[in-house]
Tab-separated table of C-alpha atoms in Angstrom:
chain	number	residue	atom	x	y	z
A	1	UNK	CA	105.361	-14.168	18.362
A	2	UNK	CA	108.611	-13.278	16.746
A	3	UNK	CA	108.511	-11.476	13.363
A	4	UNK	CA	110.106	-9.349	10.822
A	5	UNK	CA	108.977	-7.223	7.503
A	6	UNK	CA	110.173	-8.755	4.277
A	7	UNK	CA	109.200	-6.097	1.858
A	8	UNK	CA	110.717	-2.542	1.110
A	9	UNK	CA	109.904	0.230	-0.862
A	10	UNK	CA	109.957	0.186	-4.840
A	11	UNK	CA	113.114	-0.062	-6.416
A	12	UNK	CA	115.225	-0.319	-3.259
A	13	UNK	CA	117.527	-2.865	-2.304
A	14	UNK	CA	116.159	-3.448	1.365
A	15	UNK	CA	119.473	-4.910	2.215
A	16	UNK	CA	118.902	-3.801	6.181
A	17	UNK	CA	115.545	-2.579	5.652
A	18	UNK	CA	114.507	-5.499	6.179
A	19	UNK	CA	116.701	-8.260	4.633
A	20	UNK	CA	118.467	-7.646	7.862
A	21	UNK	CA	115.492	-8.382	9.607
A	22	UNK	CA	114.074	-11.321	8.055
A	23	UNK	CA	117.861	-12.910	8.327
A	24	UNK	CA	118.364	-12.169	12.128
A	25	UNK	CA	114.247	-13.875	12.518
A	26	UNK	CA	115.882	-17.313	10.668
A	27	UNK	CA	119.310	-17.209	12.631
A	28	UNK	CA	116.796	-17.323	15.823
A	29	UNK	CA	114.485	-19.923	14.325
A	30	UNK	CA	117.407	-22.056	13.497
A	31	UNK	CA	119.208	-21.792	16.910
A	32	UNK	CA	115.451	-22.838	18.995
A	33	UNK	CA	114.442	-25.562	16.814
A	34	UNK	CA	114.391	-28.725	18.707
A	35	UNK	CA	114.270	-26.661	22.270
A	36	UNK	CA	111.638	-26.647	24.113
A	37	UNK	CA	109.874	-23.491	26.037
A	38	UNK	CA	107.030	-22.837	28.210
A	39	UNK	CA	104.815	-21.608	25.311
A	40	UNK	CA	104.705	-21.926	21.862
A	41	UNK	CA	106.736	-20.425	19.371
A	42	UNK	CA	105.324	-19.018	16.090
A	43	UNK	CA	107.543	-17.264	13.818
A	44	UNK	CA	105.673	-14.633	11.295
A	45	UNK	CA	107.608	-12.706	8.216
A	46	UNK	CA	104.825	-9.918	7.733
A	47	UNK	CA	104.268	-8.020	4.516
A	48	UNK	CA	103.077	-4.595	3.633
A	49	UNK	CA	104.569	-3.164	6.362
A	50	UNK	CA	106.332	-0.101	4.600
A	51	UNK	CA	102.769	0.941	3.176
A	52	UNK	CA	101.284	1.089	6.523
A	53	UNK	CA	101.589	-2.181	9.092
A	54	UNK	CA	98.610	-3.961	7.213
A	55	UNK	CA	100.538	-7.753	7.532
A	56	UNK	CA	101.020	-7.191	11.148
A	57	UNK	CA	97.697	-5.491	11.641
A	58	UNK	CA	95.859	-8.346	9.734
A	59	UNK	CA	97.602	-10.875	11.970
A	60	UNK	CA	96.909	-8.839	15.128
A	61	UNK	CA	93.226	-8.808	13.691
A	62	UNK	CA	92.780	-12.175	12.898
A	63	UNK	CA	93.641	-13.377	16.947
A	64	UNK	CA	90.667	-14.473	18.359
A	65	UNK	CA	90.590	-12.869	22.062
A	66	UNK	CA	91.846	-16.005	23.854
A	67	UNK	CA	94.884	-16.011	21.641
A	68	UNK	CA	95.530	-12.483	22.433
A	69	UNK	CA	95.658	-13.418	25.827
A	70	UNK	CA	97.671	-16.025	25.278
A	71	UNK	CA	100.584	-14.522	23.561
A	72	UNK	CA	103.425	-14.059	26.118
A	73	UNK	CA	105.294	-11.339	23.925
A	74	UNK	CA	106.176	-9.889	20.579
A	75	UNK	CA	109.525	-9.843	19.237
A	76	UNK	CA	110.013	-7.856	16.074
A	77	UNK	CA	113.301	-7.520	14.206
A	78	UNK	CA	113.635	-4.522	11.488
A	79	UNK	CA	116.759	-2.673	10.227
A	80	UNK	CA	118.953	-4.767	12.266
A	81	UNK	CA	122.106	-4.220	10.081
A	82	UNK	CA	123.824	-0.579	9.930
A	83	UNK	CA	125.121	1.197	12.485
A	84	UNK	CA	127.646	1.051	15.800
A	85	UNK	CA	125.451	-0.659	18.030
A	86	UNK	CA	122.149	-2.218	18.358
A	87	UNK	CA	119.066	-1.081	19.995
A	88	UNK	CA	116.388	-1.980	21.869
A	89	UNK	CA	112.484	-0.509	22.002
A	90	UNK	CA	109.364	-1.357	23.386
A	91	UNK	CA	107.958	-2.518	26.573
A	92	UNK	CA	110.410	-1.647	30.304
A	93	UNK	CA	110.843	-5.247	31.169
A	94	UNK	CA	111.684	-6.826	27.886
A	95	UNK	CA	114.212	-3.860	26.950
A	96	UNK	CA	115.775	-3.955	30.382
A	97	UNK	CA	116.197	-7.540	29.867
A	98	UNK	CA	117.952	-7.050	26.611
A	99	UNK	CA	120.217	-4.855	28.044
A	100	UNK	CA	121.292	-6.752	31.038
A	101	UNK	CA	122.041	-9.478	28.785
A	102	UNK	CA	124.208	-7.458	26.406
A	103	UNK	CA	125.576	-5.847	29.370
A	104	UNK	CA	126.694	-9.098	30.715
A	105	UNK	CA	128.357	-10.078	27.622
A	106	UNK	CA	129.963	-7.427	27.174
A	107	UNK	CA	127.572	-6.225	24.324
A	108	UNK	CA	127.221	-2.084	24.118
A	109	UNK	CA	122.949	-1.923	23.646
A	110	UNK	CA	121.444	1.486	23.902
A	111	UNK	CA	117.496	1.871	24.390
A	112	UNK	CA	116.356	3.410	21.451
A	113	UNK	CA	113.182	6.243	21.088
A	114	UNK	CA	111.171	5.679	17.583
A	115	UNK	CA	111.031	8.602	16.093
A	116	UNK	CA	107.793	10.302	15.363
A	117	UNK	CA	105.867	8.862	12.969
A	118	UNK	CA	107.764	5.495	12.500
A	119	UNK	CA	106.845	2.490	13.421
A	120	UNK	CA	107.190	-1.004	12.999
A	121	UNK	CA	105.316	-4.792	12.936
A	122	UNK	CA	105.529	-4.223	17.145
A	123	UNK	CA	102.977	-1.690	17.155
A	124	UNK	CA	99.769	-3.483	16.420
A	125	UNK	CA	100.919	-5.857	19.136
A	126	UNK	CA	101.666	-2.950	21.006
A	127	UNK	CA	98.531	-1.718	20.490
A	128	UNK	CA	96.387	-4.153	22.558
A	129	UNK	CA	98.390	-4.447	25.323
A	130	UNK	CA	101.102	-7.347	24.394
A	131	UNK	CA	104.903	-6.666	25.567
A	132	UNK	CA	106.999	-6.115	22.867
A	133	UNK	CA	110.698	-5.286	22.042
A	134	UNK	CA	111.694	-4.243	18.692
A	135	UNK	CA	115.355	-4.674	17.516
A	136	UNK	CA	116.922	-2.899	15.434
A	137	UNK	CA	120.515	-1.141	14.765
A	138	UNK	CA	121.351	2.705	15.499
A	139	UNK	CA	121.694	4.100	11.821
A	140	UNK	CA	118.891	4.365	9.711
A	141	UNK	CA	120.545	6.761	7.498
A	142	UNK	CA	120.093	4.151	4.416
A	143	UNK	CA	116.504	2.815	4.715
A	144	UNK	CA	114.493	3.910	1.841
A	145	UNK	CA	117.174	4.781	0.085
A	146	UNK	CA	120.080	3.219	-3.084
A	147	UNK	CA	122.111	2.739	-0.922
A	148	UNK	CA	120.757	0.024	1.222
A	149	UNK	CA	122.720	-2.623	-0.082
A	150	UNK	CA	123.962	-5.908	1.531
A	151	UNK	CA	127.745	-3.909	1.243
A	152	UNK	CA	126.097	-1.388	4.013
A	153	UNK	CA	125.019	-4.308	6.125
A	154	UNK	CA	127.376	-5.344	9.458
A	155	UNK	CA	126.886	-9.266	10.081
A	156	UNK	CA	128.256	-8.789	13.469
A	157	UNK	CA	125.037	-6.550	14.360
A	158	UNK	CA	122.640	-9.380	13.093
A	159	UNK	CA	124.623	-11.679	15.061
A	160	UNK	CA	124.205	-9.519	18.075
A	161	UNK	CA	120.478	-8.961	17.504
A	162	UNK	CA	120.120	-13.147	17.346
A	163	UNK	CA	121.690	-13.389	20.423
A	164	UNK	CA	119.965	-10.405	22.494
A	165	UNK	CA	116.645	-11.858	21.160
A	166	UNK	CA	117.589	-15.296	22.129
A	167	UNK	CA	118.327	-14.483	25.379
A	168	UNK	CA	115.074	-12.320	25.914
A	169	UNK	CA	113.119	-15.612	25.147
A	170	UNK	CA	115.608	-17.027	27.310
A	171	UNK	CA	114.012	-14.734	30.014
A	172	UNK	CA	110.422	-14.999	28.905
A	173	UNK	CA	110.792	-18.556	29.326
A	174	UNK	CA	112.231	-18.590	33.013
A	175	UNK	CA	109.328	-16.449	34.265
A	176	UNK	CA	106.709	-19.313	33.336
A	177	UNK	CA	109.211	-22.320	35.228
């Protein structure tokens, strides 16, 4: 499953919180259509998730238990945008993956630690035991706030977000050949 927010709060832009998001999701969809993989790909633009996860939740809730066992992995893109570098959070395997990849390209990643009390469309995921890794950027100074505009946003960080979420399915992928 990859996925990313579209809404944001009232009255905000949501340039990178989570236009960002929703654009680095597409850029992957575009670049795997026609390719083929070991398991299915379904791409999911949740709502509601500023107000409290409920799009991811009801998606989580509404897998029956045979396709929660059957999803391989959750890849969530948020706030991918602003910032020096991008980040990488979630589950050991699929963040060390992400940074191997950036390190071998010469990409700076950093792991990131969610602060307390924030979340994301990983966590429901999360929550019953499927891998995830949430990208994102390292300054979140504008979310929520007038000034996340699409001036604030860094195309260069989306790009690098595609590509480090490419190449994680990249790895996903070799583990099932």
């Amino acid at each position: 499953v990859l996925g990313a927010h579209y809404d944001t709060v009232p009255d905000i832009q949501g340039a990178n919180d989570n236009g960002s998001g929703v654009a680095t999701l597409m850029t992957v969809a575009r670049e795997v259509a026609g390719k083929s993989f070991p398991f299915d790909l379904r791409f999911v633009l949740f709502g509601s998730e500023e107000v409290g996860l409920f799009g991811s939740r009801y998606f989580v809730d509404g897998l029956s238990q045979a396709e929660r066992e059957s999803v391989v992995a959750m890849l969530n893109f948020d706030v991918t945008g602003t910032g020096e570098f991008p980040e990488v959070i979630g589950s050991r395997s699929l963040v060390e993956a992400a940074v191997a990849h950036g390190v071998a390209n010469g990409i700076e990643v950093h792991r990131g630690v969610l602060l307390e009390g924030v979340s994301s469309d990983h966590a429901p995921f999360r929550d019953i035991g499927i891998p995830v890794v949430f990208f994102l950027a390292d300054d979140q100074a504008l979310i929520h706030t007038p000034a996340d505009t699409i001036e604030s946003v860094r195309p260069e960080l989306l790009g690098i977000a595609s590509f480090l979420g490419l190449r994680v399915l990249d790895t996903l992928a070799d583990r099932f050949r």
